[in-house]
PDB file of C-alpha atoms and ligand atoms in Angstrom:
ATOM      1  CA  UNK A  22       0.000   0.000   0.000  1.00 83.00           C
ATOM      2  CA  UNK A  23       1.444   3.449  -1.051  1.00 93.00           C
ATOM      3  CA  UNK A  24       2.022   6.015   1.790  1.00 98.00           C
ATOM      4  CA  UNK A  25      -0.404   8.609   1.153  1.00 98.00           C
ATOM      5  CA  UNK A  26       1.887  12.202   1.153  1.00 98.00           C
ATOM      6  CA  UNK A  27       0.196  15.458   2.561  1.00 98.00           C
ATOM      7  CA  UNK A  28       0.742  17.962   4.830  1.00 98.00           C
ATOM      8  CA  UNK A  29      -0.238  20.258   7.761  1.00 98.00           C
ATOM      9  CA  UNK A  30      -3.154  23.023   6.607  1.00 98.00           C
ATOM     10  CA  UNK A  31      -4.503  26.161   8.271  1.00 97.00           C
ATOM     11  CA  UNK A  32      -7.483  26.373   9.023  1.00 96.00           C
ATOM     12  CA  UNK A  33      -8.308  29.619  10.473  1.00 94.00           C
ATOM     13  CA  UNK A  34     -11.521  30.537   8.600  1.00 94.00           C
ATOM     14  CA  UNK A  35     -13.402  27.330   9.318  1.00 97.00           C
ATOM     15  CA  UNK A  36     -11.854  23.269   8.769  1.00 98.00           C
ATOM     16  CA  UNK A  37     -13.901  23.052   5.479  1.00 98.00           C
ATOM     17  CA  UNK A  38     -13.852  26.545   4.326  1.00 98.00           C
ATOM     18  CA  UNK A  39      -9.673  27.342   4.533  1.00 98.00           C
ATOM     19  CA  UNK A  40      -8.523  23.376   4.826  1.00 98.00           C
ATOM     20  CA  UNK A  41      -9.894  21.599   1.964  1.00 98.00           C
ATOM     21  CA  UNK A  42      -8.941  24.246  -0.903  1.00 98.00           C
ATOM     22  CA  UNK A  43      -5.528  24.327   0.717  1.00 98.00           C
ATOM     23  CA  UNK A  44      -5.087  20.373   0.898  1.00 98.00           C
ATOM     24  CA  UNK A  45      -5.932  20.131  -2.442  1.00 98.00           C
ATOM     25  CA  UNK A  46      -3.493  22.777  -3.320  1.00 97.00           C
ATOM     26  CA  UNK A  47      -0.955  21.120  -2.301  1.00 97.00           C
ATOM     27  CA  UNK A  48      -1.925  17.861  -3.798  1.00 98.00           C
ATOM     28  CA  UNK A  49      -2.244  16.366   0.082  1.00 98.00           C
ATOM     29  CA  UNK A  50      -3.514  13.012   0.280  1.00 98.00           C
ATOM     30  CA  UNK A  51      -3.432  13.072   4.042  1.00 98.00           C
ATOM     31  CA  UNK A  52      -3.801  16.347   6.408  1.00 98.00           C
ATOM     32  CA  UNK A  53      -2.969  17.203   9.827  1.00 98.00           C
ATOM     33  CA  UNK A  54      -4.933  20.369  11.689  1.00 98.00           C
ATOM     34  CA  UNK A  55      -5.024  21.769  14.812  1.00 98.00           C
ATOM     35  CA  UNK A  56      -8.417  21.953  16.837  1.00 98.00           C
ATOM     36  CA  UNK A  57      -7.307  24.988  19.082  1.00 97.00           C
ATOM     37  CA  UNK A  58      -4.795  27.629  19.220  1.00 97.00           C
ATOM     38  CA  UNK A  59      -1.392  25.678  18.899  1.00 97.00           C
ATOM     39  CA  UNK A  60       0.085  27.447  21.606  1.00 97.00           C
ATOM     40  CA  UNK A  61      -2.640  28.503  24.146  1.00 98.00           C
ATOM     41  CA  UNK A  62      -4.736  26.282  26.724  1.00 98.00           C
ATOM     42  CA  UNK A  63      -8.551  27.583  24.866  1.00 97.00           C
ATOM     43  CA  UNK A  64     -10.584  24.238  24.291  1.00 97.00           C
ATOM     44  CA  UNK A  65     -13.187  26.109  21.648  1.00 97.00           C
ATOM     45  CA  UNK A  66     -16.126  24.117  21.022  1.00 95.00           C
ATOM     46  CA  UNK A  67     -16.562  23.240  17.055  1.00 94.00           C
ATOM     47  CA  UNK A  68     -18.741  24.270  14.769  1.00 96.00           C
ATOM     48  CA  UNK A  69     -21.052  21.407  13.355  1.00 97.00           C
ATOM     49  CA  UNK A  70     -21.371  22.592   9.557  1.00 97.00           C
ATOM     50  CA  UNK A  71     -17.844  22.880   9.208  1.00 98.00           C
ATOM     51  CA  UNK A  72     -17.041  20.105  11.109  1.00 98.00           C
ATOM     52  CA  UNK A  73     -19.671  18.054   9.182  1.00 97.00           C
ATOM     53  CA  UNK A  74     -18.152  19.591   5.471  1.00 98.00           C
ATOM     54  CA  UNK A  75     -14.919  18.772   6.447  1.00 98.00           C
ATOM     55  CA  UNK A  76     -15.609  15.193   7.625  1.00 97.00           C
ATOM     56  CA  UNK A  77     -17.192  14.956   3.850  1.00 97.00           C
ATOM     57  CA  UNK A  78     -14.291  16.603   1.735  1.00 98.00           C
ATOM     58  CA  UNK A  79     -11.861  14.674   3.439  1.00 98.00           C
ATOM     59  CA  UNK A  80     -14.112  11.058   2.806  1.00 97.00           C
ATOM     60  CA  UNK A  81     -14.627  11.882  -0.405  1.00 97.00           C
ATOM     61  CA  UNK A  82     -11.053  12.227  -1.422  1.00 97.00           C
ATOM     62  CA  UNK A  83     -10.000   9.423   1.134  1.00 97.00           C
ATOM     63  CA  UNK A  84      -7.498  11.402   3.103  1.00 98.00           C
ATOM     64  CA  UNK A  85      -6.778  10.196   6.187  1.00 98.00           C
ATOM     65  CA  UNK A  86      -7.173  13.676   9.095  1.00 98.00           C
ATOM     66  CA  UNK A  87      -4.681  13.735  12.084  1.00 98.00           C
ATOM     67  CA  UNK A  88      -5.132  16.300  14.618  1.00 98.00           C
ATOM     68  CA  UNK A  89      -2.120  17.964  16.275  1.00 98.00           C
ATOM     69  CA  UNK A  90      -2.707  18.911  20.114  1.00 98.00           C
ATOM     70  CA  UNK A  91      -1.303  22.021  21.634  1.00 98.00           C
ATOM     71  CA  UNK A  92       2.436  22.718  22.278  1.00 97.00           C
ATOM     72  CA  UNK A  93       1.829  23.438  25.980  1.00 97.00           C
ATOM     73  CA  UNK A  94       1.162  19.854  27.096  1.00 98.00           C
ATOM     74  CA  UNK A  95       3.224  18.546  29.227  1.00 98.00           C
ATOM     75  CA  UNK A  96       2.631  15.608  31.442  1.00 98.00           C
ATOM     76  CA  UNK A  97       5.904  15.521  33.215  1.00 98.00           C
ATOM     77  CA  UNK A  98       5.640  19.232  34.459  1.00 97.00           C
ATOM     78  CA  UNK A  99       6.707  19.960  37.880  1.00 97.00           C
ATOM     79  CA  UNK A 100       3.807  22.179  37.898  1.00 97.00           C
ATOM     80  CA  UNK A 101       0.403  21.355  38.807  1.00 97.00           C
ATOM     81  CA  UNK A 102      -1.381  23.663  36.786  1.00 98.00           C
ATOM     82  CA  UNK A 103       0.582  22.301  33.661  1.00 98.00           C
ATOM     83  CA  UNK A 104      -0.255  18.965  34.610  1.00 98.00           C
ATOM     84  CA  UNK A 105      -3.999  19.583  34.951  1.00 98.00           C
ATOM     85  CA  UNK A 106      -4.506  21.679  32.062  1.00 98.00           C
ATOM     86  CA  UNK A 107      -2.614  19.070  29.799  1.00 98.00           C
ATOM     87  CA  UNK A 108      -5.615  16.459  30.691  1.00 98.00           C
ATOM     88  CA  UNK A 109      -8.509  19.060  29.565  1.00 98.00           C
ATOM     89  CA  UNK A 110      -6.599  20.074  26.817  1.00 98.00           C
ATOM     90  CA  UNK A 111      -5.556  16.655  25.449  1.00 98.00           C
ATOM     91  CA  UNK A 112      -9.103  15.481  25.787  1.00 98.00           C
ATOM     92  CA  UNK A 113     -10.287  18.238  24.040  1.00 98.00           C
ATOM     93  CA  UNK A 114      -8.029  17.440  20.939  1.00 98.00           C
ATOM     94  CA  UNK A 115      -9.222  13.411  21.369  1.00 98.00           C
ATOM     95  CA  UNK A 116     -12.564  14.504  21.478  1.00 97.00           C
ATOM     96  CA  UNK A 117     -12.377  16.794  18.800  1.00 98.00           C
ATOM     97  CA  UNK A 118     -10.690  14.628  16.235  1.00 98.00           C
ATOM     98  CA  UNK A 119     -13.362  11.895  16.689  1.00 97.00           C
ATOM     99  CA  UNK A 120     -15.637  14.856  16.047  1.00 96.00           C
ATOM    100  CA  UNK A 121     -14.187  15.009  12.611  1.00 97.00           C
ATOM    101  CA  UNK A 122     -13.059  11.636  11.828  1.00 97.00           C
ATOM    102  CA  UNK A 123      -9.307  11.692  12.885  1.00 98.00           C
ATOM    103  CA  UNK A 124      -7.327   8.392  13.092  1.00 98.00           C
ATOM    104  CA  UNK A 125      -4.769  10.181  15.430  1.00 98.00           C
ATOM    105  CA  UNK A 126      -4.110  12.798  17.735  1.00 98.00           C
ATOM    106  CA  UNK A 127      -0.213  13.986  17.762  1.00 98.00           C
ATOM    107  CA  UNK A 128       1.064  14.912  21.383  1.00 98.00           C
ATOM    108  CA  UNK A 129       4.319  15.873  22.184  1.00 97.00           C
ATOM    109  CA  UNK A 130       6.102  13.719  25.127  1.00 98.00           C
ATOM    110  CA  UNK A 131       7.183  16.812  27.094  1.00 97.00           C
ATOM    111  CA  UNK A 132       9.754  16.962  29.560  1.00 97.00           C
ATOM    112  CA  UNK A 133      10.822  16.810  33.362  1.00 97.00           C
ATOM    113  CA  UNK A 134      10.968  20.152  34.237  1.00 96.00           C
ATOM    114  CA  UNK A 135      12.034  22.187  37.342  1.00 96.00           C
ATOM    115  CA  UNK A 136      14.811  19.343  37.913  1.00 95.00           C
ATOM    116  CA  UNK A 137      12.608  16.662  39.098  1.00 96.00           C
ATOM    117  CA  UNK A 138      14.291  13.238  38.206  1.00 96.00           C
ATOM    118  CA  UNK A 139      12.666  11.325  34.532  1.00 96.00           C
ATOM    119  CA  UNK A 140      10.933   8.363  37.095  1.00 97.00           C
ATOM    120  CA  UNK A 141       9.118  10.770  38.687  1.00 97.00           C
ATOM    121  CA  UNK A 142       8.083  12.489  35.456  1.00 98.00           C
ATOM    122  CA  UNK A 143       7.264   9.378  33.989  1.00 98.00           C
ATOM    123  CA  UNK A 144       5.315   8.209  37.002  1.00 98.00           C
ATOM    124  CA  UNK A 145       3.173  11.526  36.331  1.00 98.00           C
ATOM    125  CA  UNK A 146       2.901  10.795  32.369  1.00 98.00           C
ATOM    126  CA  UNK A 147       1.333   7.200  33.509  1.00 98.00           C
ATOM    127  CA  UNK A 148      -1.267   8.835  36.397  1.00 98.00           C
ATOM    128  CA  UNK A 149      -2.396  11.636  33.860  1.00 98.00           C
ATOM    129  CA  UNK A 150      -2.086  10.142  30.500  1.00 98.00           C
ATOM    130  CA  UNK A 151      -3.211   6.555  31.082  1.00 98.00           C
ATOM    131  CA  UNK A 152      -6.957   7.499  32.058  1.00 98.00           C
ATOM    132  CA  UNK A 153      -7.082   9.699  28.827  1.00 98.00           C
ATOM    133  CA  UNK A 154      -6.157   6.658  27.104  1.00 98.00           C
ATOM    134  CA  UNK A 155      -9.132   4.413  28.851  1.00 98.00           C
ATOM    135  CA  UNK A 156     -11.327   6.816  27.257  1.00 97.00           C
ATOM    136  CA  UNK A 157     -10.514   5.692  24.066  1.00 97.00           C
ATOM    137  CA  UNK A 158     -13.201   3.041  24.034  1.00 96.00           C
ATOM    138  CA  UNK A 159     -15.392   4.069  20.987  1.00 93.00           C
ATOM    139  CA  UNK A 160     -14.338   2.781  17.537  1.00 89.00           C
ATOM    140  CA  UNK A 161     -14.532   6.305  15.936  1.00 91.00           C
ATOM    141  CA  UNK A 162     -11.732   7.308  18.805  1.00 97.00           C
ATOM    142  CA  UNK A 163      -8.591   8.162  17.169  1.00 98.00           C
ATOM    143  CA  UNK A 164      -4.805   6.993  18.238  1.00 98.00           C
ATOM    144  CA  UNK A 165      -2.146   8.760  20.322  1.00 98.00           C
ATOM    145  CA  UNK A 166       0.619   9.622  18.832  1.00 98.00           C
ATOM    146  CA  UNK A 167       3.525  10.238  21.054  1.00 98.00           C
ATOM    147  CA  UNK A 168       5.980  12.677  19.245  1.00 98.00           C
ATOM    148  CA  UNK A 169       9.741  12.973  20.204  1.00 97.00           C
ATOM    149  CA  UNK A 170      11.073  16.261  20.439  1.00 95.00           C
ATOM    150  CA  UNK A 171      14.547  17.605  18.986  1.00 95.00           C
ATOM    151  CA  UNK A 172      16.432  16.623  22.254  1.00 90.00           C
ATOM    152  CA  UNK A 173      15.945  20.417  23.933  1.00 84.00           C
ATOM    153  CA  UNK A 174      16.122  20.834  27.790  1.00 85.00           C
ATOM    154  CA  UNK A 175      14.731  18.266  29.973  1.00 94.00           C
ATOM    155  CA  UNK A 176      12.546  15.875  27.014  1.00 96.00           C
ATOM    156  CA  UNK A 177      11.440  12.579  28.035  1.00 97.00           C
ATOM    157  CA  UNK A 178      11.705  11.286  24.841  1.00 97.00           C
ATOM    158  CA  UNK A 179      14.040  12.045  21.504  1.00 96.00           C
ATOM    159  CA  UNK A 180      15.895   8.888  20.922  1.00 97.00           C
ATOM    160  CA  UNK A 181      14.189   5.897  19.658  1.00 98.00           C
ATOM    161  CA  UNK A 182      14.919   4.305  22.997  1.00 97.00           C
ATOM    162  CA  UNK A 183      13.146   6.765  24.930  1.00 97.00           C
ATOM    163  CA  UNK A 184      10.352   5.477  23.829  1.00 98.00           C
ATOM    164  CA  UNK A 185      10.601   2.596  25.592  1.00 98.00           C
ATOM    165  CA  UNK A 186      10.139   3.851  29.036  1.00 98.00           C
ATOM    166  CA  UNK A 187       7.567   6.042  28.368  1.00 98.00           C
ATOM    167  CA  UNK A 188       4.985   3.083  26.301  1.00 98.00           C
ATOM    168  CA  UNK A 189       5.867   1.280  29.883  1.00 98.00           C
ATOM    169  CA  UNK A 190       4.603   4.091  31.609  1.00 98.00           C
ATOM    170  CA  UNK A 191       1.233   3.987  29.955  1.00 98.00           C
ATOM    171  CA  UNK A 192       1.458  -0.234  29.810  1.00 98.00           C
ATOM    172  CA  UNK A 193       1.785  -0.206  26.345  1.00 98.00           C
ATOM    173  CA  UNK A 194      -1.791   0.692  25.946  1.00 98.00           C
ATOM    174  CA  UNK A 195      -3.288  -0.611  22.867  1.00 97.00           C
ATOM    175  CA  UNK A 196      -4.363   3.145  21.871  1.00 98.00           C
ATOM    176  CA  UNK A 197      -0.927   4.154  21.927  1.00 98.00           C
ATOM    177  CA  UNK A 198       0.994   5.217  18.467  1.00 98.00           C
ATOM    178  CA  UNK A 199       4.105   7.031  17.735  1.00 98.00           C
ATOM    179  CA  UNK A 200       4.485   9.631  15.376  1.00 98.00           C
ATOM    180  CA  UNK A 201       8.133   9.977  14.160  1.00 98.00           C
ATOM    181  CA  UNK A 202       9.349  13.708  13.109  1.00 98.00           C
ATOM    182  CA  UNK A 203      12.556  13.034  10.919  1.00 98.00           C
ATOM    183  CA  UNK A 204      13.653  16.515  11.728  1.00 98.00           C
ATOM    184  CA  UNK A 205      13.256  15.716  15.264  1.00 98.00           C
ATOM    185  CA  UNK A 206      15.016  12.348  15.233  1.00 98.00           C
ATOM    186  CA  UNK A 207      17.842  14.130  13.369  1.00 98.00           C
ATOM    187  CA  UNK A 208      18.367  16.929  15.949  1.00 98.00           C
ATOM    188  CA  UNK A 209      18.380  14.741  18.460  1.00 97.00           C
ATOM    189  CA  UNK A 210      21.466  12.412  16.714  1.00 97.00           C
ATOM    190  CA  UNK A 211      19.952   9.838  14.756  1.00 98.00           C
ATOM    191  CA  UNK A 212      22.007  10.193  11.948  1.00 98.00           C
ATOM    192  CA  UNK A 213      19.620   9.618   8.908  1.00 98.00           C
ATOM    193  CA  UNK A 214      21.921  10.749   6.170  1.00 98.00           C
ATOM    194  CA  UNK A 215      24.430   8.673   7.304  1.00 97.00           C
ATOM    195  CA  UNK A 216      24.959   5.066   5.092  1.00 96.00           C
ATOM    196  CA  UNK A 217      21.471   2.851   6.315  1.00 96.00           C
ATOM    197  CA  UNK A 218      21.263   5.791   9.060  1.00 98.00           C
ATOM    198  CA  UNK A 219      17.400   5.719   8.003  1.00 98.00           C
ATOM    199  CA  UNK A 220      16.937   1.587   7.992  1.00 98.00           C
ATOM    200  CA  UNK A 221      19.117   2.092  11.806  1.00 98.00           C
ATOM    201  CA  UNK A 222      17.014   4.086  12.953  1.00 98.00           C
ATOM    202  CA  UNK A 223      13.507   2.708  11.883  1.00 98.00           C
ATOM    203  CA  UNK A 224      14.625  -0.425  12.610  1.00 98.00           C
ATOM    204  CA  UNK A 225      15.530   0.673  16.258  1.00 98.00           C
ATOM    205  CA  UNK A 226      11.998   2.246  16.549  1.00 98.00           C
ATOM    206  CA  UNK A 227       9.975  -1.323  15.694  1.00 98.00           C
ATOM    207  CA  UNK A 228      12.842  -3.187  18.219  1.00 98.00           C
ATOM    208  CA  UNK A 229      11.262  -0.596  20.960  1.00 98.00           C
ATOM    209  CA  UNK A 230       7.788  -0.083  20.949  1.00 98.00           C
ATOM    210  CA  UNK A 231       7.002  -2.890  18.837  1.00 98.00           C
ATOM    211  CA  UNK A 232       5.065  -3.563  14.990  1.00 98.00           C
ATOM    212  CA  UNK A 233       2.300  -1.703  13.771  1.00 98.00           C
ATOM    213  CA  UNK A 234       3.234   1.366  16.440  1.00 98.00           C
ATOM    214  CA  UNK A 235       4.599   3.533  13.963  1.00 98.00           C
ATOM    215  CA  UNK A 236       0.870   5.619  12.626  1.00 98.00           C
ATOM    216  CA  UNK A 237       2.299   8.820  11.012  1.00 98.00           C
ATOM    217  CA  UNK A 238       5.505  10.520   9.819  1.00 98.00           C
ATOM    218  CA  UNK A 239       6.089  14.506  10.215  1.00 98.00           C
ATOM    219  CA  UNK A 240       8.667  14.567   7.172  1.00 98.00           C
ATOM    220  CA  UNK A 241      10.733  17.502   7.436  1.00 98.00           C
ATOM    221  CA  UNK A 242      14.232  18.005   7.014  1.00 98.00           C
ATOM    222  CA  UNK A 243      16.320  20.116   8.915  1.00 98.00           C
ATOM    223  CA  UNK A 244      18.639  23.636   8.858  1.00 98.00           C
ATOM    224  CA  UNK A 245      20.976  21.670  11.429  1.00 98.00           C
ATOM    225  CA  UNK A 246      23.437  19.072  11.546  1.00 98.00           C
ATOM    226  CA  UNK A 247      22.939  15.745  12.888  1.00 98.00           C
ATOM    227  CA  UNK A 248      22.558  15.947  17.207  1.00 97.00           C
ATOM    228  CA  UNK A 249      22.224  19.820  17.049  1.00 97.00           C
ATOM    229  CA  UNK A 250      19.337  19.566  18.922  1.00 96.00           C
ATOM    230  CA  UNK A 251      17.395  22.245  17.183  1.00 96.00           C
ATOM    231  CA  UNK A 252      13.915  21.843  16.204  1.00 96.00           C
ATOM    232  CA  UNK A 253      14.328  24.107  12.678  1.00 97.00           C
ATOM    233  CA  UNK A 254      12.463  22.409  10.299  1.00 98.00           C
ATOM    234  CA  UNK A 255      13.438  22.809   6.438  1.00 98.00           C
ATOM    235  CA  UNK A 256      11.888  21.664   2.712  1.00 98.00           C
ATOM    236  CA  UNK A 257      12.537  18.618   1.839  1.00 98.00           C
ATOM    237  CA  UNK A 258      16.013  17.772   0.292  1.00 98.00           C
ATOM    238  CA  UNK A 259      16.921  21.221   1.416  1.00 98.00           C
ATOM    239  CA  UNK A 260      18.407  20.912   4.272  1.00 98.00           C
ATOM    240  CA  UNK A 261      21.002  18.791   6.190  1.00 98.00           C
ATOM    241  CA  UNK A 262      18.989  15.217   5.946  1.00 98.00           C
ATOM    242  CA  UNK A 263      18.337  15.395   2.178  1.00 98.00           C
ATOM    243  CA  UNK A 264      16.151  14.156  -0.011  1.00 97.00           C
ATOM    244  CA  UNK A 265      17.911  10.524  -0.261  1.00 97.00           C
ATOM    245  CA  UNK A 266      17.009   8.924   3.163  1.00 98.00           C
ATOM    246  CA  UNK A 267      13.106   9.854   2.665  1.00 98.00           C
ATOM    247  CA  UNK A 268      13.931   7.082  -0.221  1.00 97.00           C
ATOM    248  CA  UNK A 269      14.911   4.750   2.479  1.00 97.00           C
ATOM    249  CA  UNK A 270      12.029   5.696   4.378  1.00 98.00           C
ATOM    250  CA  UNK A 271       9.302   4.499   1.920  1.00 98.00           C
ATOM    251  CA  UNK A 272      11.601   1.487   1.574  1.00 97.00           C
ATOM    252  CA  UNK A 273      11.304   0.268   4.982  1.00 98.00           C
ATOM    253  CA  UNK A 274       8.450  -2.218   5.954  1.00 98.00           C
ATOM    254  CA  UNK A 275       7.505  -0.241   9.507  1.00 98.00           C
ATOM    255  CA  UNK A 276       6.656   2.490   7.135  1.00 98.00           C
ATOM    256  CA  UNK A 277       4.469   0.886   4.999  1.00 98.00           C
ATOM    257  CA  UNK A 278       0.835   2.419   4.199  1.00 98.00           C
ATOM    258  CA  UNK A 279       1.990   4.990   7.392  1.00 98.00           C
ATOM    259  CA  UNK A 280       1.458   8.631   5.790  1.00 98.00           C
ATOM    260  CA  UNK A 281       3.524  11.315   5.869  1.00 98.00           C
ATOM    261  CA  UNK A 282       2.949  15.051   6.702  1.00 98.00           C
ATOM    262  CA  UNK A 283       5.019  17.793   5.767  1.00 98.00           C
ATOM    263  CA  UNK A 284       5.463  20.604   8.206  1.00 97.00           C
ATOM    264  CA  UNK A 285       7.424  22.755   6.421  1.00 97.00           C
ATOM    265  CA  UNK A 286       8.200  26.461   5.800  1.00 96.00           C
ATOM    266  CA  UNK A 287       7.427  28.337   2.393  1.00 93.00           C
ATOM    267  CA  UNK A 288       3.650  28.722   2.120  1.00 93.00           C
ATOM    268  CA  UNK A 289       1.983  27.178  -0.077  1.00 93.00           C
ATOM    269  CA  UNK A 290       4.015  26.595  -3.157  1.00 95.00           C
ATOM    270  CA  UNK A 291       6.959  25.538  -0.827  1.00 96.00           C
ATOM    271  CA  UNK A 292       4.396  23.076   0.460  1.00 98.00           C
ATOM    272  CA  UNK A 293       2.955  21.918  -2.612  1.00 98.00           C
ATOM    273  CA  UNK A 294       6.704  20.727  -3.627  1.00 98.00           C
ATOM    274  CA  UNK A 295       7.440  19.091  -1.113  1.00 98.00           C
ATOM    275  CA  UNK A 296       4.523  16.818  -1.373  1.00 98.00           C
ATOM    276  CA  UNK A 297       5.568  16.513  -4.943  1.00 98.00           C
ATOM    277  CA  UNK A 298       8.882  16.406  -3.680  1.00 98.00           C
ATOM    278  CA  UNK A 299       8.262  13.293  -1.673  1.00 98.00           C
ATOM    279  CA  UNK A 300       5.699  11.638  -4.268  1.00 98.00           C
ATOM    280  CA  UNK A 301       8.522  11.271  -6.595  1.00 98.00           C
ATOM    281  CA  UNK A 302      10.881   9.718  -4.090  1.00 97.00           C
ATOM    282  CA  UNK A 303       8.236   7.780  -3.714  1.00 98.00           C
ATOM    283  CA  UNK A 304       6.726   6.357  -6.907  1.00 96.00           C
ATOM    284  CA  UNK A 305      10.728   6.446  -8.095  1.00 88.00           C
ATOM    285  CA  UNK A 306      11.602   7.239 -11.485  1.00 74.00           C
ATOM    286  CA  UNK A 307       9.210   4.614 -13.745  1.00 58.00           C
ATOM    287  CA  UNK A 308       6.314   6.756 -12.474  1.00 48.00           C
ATOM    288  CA  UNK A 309       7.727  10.095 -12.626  1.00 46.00           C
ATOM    289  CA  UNK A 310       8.684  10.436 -16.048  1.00 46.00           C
ATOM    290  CA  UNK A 311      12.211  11.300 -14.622  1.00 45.00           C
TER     291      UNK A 311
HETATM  292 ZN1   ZN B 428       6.389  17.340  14.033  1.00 85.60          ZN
HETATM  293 ZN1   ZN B 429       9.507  20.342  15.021  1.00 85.60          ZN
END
């Protein structure tokens, strides 16, 4: 099954209204959206029509909808009021993609702030996250996606192996995903310009959480080298990862039928190639004409 290649779209305006002619703009076959303001705590309540249009448009030209939850979260924050506004804000995002049909939620895996040790981080990630994920009883519920970050500060998770600790955290709940950001993955050292960096690295992902984890790719390339822990994301075959591992990536059997999302600068014609960017290192040459 071909990866389906799309991207993240605005939708400021209304999900139907400002997403759809975007996505098909940029020739996405798969979108990612945010259901609130990306880096606020506001849980707005939808609005139906839209909601309804976009749950259409998207059916119609079968791409699959992710939702992205706000930057805030943080489960392993030393601070209460962090902690407790993560939970409402999270389930607002889970509640709001099965509102419009989304297969997964992205969250970011935060960090131990204010010094506190990674156990007892970790040991809040499993008393706030878990229940969230015992909500997700109704077939329409969409996955979590646990996103790495670049390796900044405090994160609980940016190597592959990271992972591992935090699925045990949450028992390696059967609603639990991973969504791997190559820029990300990069920053924090994987090395996936190297020679088989890409096959290393993918490979080390399935050897920690498991088969059939792996839900969605954020493919992005980077302005940084390798381990400079910098989350600067940059078009694809632009920057220091280049376009040759994303080859590798479609390769690899974790990745197959998983879609990929571009979150990229450049608007919408920087958008627009790189999904054609990454639908020719997909389909290789016979396809392309090239
Ligand atoms: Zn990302
Ligand atoms: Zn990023």
């Amino acid at each position: 099954m071909r990866n389906p290649v799309g991207g993240h779209i605005p939708v400021a305006g209304g999900l139907a209204k400002t997403g759809l002619p975007y996505a098909a703009e940029m020739g996405a076959e798969a979108v990612q959206v945010f259901v609130a303001n990306p880096r606020g705590w506001a849980t707005p309540a939808g609005d139906p029509k839209q909601d309804e249009a976009f749950r259409a448009g998207c059916a119609a030209r079968s791409l699959p909808v992710y939702v992205h939850a706000p930057y805030l979260i943080n489960f392993g924050s030393h601070t209460e009021a962090t902690a407790e506004r993560s939970v409402e804000s999270l389930r607002h995002s889970l509640r709001r993609g099965r509102d419009i049909g989304a297969r997964g939620v992205v969250v970011h895996t935060g960090a131990a702030t204010g010094g506190r040790p990674r156990s007892e981080a970790l040991a809040q990630v499993r008393e706030r996250l878990l229940p969230l994920l015992d909500e997700l009883t109704h077939e329409d519920d969409p996955w979590l996606l646990l996103e790495g970050t670049a390796g900044q500060g405090a994160s609980l998770c940016s190597r592959m192996a990271d992972l591992g600790p935090y699925f045990d955290a949450l028992d390696r709940h059967p609603k639990l995903g991973v969504c791997l950001d190559t820029c990300h993955v990069f920053a924090a050292g994987h090395d996936l310009a190297g020679p088989g960096g890409m096959k290393q690295t993918l490979d080390e992902l399935v050897s920690v959480v498991g088969e059939g984890r792996l839900k969605l790719i954020h493919a992005n390339d980077s302005k940084d080298v390798v381990g400079a822990h910098k989350d600067r994301h940059e078009n694809i075959g632009s920057g220091h990862i280049g376009a040759e591992p994303f080859r590798e990536l479609f390769a690899h059997p974790a990745t197959e039928g998983v879609p990929l999302t571009i979150e990229t600068p450049g608007g919408k014609e920087g958008h627009a190639a790189d999904v054609a960017r990454l639908k020719a290192l997909r389909d290789g040459p016979e396809e392309t004409g090239a």
